[in-house]
PDB file of C-alpha atoms in Angstrom:
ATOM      1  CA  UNK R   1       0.000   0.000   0.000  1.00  0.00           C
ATOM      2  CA  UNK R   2       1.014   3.410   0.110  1.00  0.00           C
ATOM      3  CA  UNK R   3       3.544   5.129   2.222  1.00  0.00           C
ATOM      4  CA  UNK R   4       4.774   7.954   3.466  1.00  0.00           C
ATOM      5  CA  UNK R   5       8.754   8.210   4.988  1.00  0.00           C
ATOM      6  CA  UNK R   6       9.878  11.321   6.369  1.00  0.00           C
ATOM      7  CA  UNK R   7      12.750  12.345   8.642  1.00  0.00           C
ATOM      8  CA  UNK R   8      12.412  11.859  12.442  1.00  0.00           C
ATOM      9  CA  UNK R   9      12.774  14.802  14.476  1.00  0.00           C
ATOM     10  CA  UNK R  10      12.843  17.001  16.513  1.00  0.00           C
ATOM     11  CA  UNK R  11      15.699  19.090  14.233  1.00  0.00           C
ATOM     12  CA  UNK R  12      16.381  22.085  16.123  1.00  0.00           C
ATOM     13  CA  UNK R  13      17.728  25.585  14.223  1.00  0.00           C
ATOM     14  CA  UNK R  14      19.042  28.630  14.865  1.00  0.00           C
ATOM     15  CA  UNK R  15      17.143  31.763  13.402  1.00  0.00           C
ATOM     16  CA  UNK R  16      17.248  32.477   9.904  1.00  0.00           C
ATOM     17  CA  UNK R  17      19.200  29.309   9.186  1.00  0.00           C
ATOM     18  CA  UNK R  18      18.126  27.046   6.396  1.00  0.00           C
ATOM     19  CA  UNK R  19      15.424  24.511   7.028  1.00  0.00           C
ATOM     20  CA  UNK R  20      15.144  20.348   4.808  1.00  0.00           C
ATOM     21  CA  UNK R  21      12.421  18.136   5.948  1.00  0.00           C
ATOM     22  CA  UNK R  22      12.801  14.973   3.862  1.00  0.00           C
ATOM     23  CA  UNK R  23       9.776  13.647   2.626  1.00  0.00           C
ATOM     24  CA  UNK R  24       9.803  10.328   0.518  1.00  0.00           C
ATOM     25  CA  UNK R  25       6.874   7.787  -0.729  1.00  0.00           C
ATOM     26  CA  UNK R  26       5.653   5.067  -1.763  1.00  0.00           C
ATOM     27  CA  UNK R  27       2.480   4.843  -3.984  1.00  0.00           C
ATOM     28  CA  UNK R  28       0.874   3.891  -7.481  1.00  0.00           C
ATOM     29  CA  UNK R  29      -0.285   5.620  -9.704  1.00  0.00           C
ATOM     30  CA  UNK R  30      -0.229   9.737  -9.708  1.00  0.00           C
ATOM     31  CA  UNK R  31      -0.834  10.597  -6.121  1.00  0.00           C
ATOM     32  CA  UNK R  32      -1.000  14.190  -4.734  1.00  0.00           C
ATOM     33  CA  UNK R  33       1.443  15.051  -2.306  1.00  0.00           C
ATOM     34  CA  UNK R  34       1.031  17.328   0.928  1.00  0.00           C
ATOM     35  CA  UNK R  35       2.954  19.005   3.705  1.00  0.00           C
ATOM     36  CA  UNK R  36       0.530  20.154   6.281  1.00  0.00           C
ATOM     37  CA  UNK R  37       1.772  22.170   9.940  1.00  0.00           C
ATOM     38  CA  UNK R  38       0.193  21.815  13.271  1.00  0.00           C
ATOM     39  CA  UNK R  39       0.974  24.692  15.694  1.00  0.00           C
ATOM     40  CA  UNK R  40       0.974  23.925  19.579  1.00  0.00           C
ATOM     41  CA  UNK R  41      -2.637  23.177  20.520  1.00  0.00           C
ATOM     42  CA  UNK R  42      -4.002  23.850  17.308  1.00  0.00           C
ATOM     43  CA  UNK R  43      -5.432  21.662  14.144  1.00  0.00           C
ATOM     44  CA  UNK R  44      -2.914  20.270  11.321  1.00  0.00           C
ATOM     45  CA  UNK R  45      -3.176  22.663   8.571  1.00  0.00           C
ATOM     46  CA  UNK R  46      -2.152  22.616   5.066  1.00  0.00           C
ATOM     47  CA  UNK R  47       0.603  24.683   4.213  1.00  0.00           C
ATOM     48  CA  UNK R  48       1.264  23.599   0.733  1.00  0.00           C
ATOM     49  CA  UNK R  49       0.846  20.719  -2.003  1.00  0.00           C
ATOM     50  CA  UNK R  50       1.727  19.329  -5.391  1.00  0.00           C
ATOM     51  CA  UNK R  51      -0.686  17.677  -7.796  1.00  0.00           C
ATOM     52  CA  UNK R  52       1.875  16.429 -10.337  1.00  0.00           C
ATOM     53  CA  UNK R  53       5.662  16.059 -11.051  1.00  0.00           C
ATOM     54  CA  UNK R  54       7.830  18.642 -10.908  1.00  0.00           C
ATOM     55  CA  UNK R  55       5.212  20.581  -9.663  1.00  0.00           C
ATOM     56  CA  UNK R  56       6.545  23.363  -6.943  1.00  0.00           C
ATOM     57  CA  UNK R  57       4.029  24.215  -4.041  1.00  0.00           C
ATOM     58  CA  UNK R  58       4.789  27.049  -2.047  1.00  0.00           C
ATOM     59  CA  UNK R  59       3.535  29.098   0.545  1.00  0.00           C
ATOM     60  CA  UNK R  60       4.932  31.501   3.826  1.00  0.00           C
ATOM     61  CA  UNK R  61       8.369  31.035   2.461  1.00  0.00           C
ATOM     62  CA  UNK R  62       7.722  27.280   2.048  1.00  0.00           C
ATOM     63  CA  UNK R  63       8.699  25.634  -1.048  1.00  0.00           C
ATOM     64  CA  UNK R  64       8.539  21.745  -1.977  1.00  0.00           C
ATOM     65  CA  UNK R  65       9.201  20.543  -5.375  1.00  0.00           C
ATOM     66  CA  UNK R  66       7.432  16.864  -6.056  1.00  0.00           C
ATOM     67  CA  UNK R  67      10.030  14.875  -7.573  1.00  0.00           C
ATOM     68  CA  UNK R  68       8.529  11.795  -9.452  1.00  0.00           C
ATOM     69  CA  UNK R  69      12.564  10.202 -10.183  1.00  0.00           C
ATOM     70  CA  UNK R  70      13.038  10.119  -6.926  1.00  0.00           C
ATOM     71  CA  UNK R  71       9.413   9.839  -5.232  1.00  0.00           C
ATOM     72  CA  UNK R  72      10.272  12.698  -3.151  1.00  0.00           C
ATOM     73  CA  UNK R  73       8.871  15.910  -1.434  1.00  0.00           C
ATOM     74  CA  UNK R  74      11.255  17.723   0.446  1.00  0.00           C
ATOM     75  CA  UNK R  75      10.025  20.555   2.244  1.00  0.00           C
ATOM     76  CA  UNK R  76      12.953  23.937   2.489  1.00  0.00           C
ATOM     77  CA  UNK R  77      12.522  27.282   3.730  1.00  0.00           C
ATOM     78  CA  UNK R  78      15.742  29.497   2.827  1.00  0.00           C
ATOM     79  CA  UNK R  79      15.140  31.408   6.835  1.00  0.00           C
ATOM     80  CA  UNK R  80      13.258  30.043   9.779  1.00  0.00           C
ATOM     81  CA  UNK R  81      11.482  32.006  12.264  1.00  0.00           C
ATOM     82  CA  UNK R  82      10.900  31.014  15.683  1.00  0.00           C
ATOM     83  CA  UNK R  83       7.232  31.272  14.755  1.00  0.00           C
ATOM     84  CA  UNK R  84       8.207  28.130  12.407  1.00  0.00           C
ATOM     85  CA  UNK R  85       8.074  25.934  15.135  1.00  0.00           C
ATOM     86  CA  UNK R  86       5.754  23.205  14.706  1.00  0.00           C
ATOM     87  CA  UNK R  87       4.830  19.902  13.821  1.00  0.00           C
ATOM     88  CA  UNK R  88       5.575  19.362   9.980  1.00  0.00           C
ATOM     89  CA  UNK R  89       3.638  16.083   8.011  1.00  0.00           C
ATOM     90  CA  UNK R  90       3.968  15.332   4.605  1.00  0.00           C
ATOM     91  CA  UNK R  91       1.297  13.194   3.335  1.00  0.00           C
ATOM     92  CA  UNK R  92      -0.340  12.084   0.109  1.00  0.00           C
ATOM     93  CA  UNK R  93      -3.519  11.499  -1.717  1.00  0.00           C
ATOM     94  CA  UNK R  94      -3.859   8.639  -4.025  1.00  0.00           C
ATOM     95  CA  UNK R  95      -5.107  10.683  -6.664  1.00  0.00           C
ATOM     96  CA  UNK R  96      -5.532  14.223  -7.549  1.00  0.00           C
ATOM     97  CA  UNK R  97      -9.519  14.149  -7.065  1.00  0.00           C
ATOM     98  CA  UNK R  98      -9.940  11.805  -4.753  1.00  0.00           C
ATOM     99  CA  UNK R  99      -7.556  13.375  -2.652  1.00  0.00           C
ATOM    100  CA  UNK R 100      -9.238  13.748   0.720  1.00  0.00           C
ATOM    101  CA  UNK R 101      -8.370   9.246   1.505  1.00  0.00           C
ATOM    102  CA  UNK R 102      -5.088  10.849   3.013  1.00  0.00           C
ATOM    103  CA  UNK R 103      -1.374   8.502   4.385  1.00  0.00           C
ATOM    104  CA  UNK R 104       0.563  10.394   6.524  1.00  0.00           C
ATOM    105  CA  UNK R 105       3.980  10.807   7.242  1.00  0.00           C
ATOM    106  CA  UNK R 106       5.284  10.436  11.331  1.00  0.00           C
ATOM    107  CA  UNK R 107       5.325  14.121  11.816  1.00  0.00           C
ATOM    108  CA  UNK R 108       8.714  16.047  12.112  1.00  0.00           C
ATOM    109  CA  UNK R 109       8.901  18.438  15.050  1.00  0.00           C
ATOM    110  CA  UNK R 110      10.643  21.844  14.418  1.00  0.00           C
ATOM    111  CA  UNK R 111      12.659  23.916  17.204  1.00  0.00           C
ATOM    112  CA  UNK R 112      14.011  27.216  16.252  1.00  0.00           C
ATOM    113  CA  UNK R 113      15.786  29.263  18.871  1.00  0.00           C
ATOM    114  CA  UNK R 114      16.496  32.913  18.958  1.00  0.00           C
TER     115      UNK R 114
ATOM    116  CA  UNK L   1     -10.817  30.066   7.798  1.00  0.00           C
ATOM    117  CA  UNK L   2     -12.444  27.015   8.783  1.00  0.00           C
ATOM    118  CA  UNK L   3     -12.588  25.666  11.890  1.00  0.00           C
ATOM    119  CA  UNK L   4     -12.936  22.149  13.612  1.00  0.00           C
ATOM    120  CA  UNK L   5     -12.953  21.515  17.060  1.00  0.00           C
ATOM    121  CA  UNK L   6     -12.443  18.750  18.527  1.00  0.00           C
ATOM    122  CA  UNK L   7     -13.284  17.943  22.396  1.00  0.00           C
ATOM    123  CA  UNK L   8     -11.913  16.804  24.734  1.00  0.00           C
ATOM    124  CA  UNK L   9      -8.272  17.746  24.168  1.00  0.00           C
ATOM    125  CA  UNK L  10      -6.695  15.132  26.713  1.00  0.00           C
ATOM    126  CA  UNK L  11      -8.898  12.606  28.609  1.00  0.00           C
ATOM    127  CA  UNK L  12      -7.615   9.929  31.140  1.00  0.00           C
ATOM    128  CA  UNK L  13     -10.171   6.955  32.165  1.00  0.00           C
ATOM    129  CA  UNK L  14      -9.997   3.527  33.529  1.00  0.00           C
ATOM    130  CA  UNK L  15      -9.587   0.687  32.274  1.00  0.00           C
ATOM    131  CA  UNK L  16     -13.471  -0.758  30.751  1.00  0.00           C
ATOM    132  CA  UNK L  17     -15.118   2.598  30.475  1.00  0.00           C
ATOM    133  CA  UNK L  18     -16.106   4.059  27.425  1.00  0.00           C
ATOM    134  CA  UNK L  19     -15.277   7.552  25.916  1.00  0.00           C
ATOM    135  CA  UNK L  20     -16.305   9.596  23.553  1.00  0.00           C
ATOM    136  CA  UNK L  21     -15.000  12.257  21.603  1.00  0.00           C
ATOM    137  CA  UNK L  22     -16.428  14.804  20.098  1.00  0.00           C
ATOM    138  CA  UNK L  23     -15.960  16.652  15.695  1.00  0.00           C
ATOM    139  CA  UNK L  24     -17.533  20.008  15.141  1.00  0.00           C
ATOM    140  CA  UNK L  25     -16.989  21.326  12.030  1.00  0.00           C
ATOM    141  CA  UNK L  26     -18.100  25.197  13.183  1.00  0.00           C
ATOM    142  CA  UNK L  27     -18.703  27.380   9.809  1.00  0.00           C
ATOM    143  CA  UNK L  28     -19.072  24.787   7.071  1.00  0.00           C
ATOM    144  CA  UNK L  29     -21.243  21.784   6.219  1.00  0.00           C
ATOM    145  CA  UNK L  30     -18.872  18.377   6.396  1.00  0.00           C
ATOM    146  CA  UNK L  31     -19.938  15.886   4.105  1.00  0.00           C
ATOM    147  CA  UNK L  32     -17.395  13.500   5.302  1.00  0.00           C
ATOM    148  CA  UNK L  33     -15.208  13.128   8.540  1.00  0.00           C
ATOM    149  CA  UNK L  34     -11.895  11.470   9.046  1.00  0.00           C
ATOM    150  CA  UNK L  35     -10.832   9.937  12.233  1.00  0.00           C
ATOM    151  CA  UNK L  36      -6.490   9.219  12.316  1.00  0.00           C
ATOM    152  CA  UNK L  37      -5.210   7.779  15.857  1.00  0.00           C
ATOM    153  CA  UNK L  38      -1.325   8.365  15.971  1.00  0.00           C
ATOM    154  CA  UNK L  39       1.105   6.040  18.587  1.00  0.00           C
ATOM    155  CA  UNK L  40       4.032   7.854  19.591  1.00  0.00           C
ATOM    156  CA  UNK L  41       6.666   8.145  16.767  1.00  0.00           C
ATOM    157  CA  UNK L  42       4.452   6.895  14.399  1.00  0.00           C
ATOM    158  CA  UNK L  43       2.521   7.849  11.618  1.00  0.00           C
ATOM    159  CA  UNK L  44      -0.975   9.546  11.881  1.00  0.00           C
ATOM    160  CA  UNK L  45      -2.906   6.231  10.697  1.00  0.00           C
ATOM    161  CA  UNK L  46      -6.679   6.401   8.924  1.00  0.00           C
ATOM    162  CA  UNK L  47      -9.213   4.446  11.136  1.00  0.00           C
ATOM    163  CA  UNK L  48     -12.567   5.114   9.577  1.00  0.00           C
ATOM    164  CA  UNK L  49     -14.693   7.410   6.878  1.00  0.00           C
ATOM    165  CA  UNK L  50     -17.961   8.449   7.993  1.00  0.00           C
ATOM    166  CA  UNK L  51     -20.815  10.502   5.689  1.00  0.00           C
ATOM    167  CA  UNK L  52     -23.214  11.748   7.258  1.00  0.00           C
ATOM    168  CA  UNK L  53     -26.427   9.439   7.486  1.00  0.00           C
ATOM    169  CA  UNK L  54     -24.765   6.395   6.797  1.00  0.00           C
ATOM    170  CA  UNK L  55     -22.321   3.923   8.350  1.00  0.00           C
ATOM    171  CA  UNK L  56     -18.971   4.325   8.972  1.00  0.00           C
ATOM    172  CA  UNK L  57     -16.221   2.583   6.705  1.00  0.00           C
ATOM    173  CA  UNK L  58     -13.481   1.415   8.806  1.00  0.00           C
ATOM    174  CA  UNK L  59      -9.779   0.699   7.752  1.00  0.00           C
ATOM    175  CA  UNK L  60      -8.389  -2.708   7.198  1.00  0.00           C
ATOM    176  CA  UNK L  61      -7.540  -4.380  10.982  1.00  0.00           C
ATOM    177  CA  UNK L  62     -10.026  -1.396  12.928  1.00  0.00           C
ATOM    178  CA  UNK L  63     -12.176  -2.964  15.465  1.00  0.00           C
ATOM    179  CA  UNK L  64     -15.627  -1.236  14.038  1.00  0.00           C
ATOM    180  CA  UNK L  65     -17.388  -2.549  17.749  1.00  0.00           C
ATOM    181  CA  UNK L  66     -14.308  -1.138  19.503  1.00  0.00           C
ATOM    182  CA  UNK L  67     -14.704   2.480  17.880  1.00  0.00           C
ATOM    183  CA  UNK L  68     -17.815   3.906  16.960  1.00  0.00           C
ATOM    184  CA  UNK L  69     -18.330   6.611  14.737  1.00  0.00           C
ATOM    185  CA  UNK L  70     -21.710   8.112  14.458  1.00  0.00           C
ATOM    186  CA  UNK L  71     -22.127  10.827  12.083  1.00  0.00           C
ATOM    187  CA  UNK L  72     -25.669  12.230  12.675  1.00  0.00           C
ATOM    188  CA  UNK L  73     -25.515  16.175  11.434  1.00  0.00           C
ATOM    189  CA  UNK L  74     -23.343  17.719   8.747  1.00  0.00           C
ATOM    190  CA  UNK L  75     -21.580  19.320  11.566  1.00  0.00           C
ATOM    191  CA  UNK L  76     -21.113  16.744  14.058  1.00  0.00           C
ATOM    192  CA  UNK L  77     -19.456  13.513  14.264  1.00  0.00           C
ATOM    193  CA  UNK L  78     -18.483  11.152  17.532  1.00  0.00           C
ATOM    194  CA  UNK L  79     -15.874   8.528  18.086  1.00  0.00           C
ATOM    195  CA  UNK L  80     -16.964   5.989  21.124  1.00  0.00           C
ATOM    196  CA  UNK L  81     -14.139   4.211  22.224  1.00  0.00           C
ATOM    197  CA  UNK L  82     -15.772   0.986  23.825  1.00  0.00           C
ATOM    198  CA  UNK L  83     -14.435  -0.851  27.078  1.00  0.00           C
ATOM    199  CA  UNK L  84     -11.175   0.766  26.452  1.00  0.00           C
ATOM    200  CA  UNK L  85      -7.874  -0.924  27.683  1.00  0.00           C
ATOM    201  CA  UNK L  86      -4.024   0.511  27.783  1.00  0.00           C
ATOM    202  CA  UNK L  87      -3.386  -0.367  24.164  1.00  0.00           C
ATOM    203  CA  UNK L  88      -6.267   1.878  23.442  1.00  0.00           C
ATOM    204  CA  UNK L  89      -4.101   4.995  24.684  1.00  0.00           C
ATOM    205  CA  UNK L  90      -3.130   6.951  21.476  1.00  0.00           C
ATOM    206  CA  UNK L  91      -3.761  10.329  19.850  1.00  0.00           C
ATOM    207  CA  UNK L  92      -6.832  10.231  18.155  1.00  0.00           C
ATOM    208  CA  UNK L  93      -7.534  13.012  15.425  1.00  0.00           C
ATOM    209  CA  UNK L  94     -10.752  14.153  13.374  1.00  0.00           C
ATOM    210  CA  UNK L  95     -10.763  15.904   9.958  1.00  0.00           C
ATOM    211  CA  UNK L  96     -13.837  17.421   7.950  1.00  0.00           C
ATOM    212  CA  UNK L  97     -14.085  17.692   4.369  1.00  0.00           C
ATOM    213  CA  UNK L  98     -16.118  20.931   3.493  1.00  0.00           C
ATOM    214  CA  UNK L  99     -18.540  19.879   0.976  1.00  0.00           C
ATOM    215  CA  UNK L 100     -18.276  20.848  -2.153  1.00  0.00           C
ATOM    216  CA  UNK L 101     -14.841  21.789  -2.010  1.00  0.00           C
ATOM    217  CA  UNK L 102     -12.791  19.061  -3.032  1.00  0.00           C
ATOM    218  CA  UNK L 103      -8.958  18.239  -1.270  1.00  0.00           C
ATOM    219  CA  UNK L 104     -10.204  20.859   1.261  1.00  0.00           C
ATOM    220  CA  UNK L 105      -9.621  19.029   5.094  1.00  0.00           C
ATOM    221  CA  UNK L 106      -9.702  20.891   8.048  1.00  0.00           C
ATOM    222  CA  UNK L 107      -8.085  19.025  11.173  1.00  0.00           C
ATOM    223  CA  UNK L 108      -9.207  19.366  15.127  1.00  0.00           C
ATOM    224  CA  UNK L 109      -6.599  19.311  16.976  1.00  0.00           C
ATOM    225  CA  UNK L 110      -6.445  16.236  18.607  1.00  0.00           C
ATOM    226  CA  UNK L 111      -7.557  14.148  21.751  1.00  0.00           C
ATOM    227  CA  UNK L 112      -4.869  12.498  23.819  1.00  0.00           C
ATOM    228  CA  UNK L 113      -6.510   9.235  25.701  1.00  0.00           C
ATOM    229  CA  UNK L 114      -4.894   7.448  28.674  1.00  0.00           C
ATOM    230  CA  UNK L 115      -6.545   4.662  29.717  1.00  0.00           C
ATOM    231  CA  UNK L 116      -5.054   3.701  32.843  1.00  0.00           C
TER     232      UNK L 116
END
């Protein structure tokens, strides 16, 4: 079945440094990929997604580039913010359309420090 | 934007008892409801699909007489978790799919059980 791999956390920054979360998967077909952030006592919330390959999603300085070759979807942010800390999940749908049937990730937990 | 709660936030019971929590979508009509339980370090896994005014569809290896999922309103949907025993303890999560507007989920934010 489908799967979703991403690094374990927590990965802890420094201000303004550059931020990876590797995302890989497993899946047939064309499936829509996902990263969605959940903020201390709040709801997961989508912060960006791809529909096909090569596709860039992007959003709040957010960028993730699905890569078909390599059935990735890193998420990078060129400057973190201590207001970036979170809990990051990349996820996918099996198919653009039916997209809501969602595998997640194990969640990768952000620190950045001042 | 939209908003689902999700009560209670943390609940901690005994051993037999049953609990239930609680999906509110609060501005929007959900269609459909998702409900994810997470271990720790784990991934958030799909238990069950429920539409409103008809049964739930569970996930492959789901107790459906362990977890109940009644979803009676477009804006409200439960999760019962019967007689519940320590391997029950887990992060349980509910998302809503606004109608009409397709890939659009909108997560609570959780309910931590301990069953002690």
């Amino acid at each position: 079945g489908d799967s979703v791999t991403q690094m374990e956390g927590p990965v802890t920054l420094s201000e303004e440094a550059f931020l990876t979360i590797n995302c890989t998967y497993t899946a047939t077909g064309y499936p829509s990929l996902f990263w969605y952030v959940q903020y201390p006592g709040e709801g997961l919330q989508l912060l960006l997604k791809a529909t096909k390959a090569d596709d860039k999603g992007s959003n709040k300085g957010f960028e993730a580039t699905y890569r078909k070759e390599t059935t990735s979807f890193h998420l990078e942010k060129g400057s973190v913010q201590v207001s970036d800390s979170a809990v990051y999940f990349c996820a996918l749908a099996p198919f653009t359309g039916g997209g809501n049937k969602l595998t997640f990730g194990t969640g990768t937990q952000l620190k950045v420090e001042l | 934007g939209a908003v689902v709660s999700q009560h209670p936030s943390r609940v901690i019971c005994k051993s037999g008892t049953s609990v239930k929590i609680e999906c509110r979508s609060l501005d929007f009509q959900a269609t459909t409801m998702f409900w994810y339980r997470q271990f720790p370090k784990q991934s958030l896994m799909l238990m069950a699909t429920s539409n409103e005014g008809s049964k739930a569809t569970y996930e492959q290896g789901v107790e459906k007489d362990k977890f109940l999922i009644n979803h009676a309103s477009l804006t409200l949907s439960t999760l019962t978790v019967t007689s519940a025993h320590p391997e029950d303890s887990s992060f349980y999560i509910c998302s809503a799919e606004q109608a009409l507007a397709n890939e659009k989920l909108f997560f609570g934010s959780g309910t931590q059980l301990s069953v002690l």
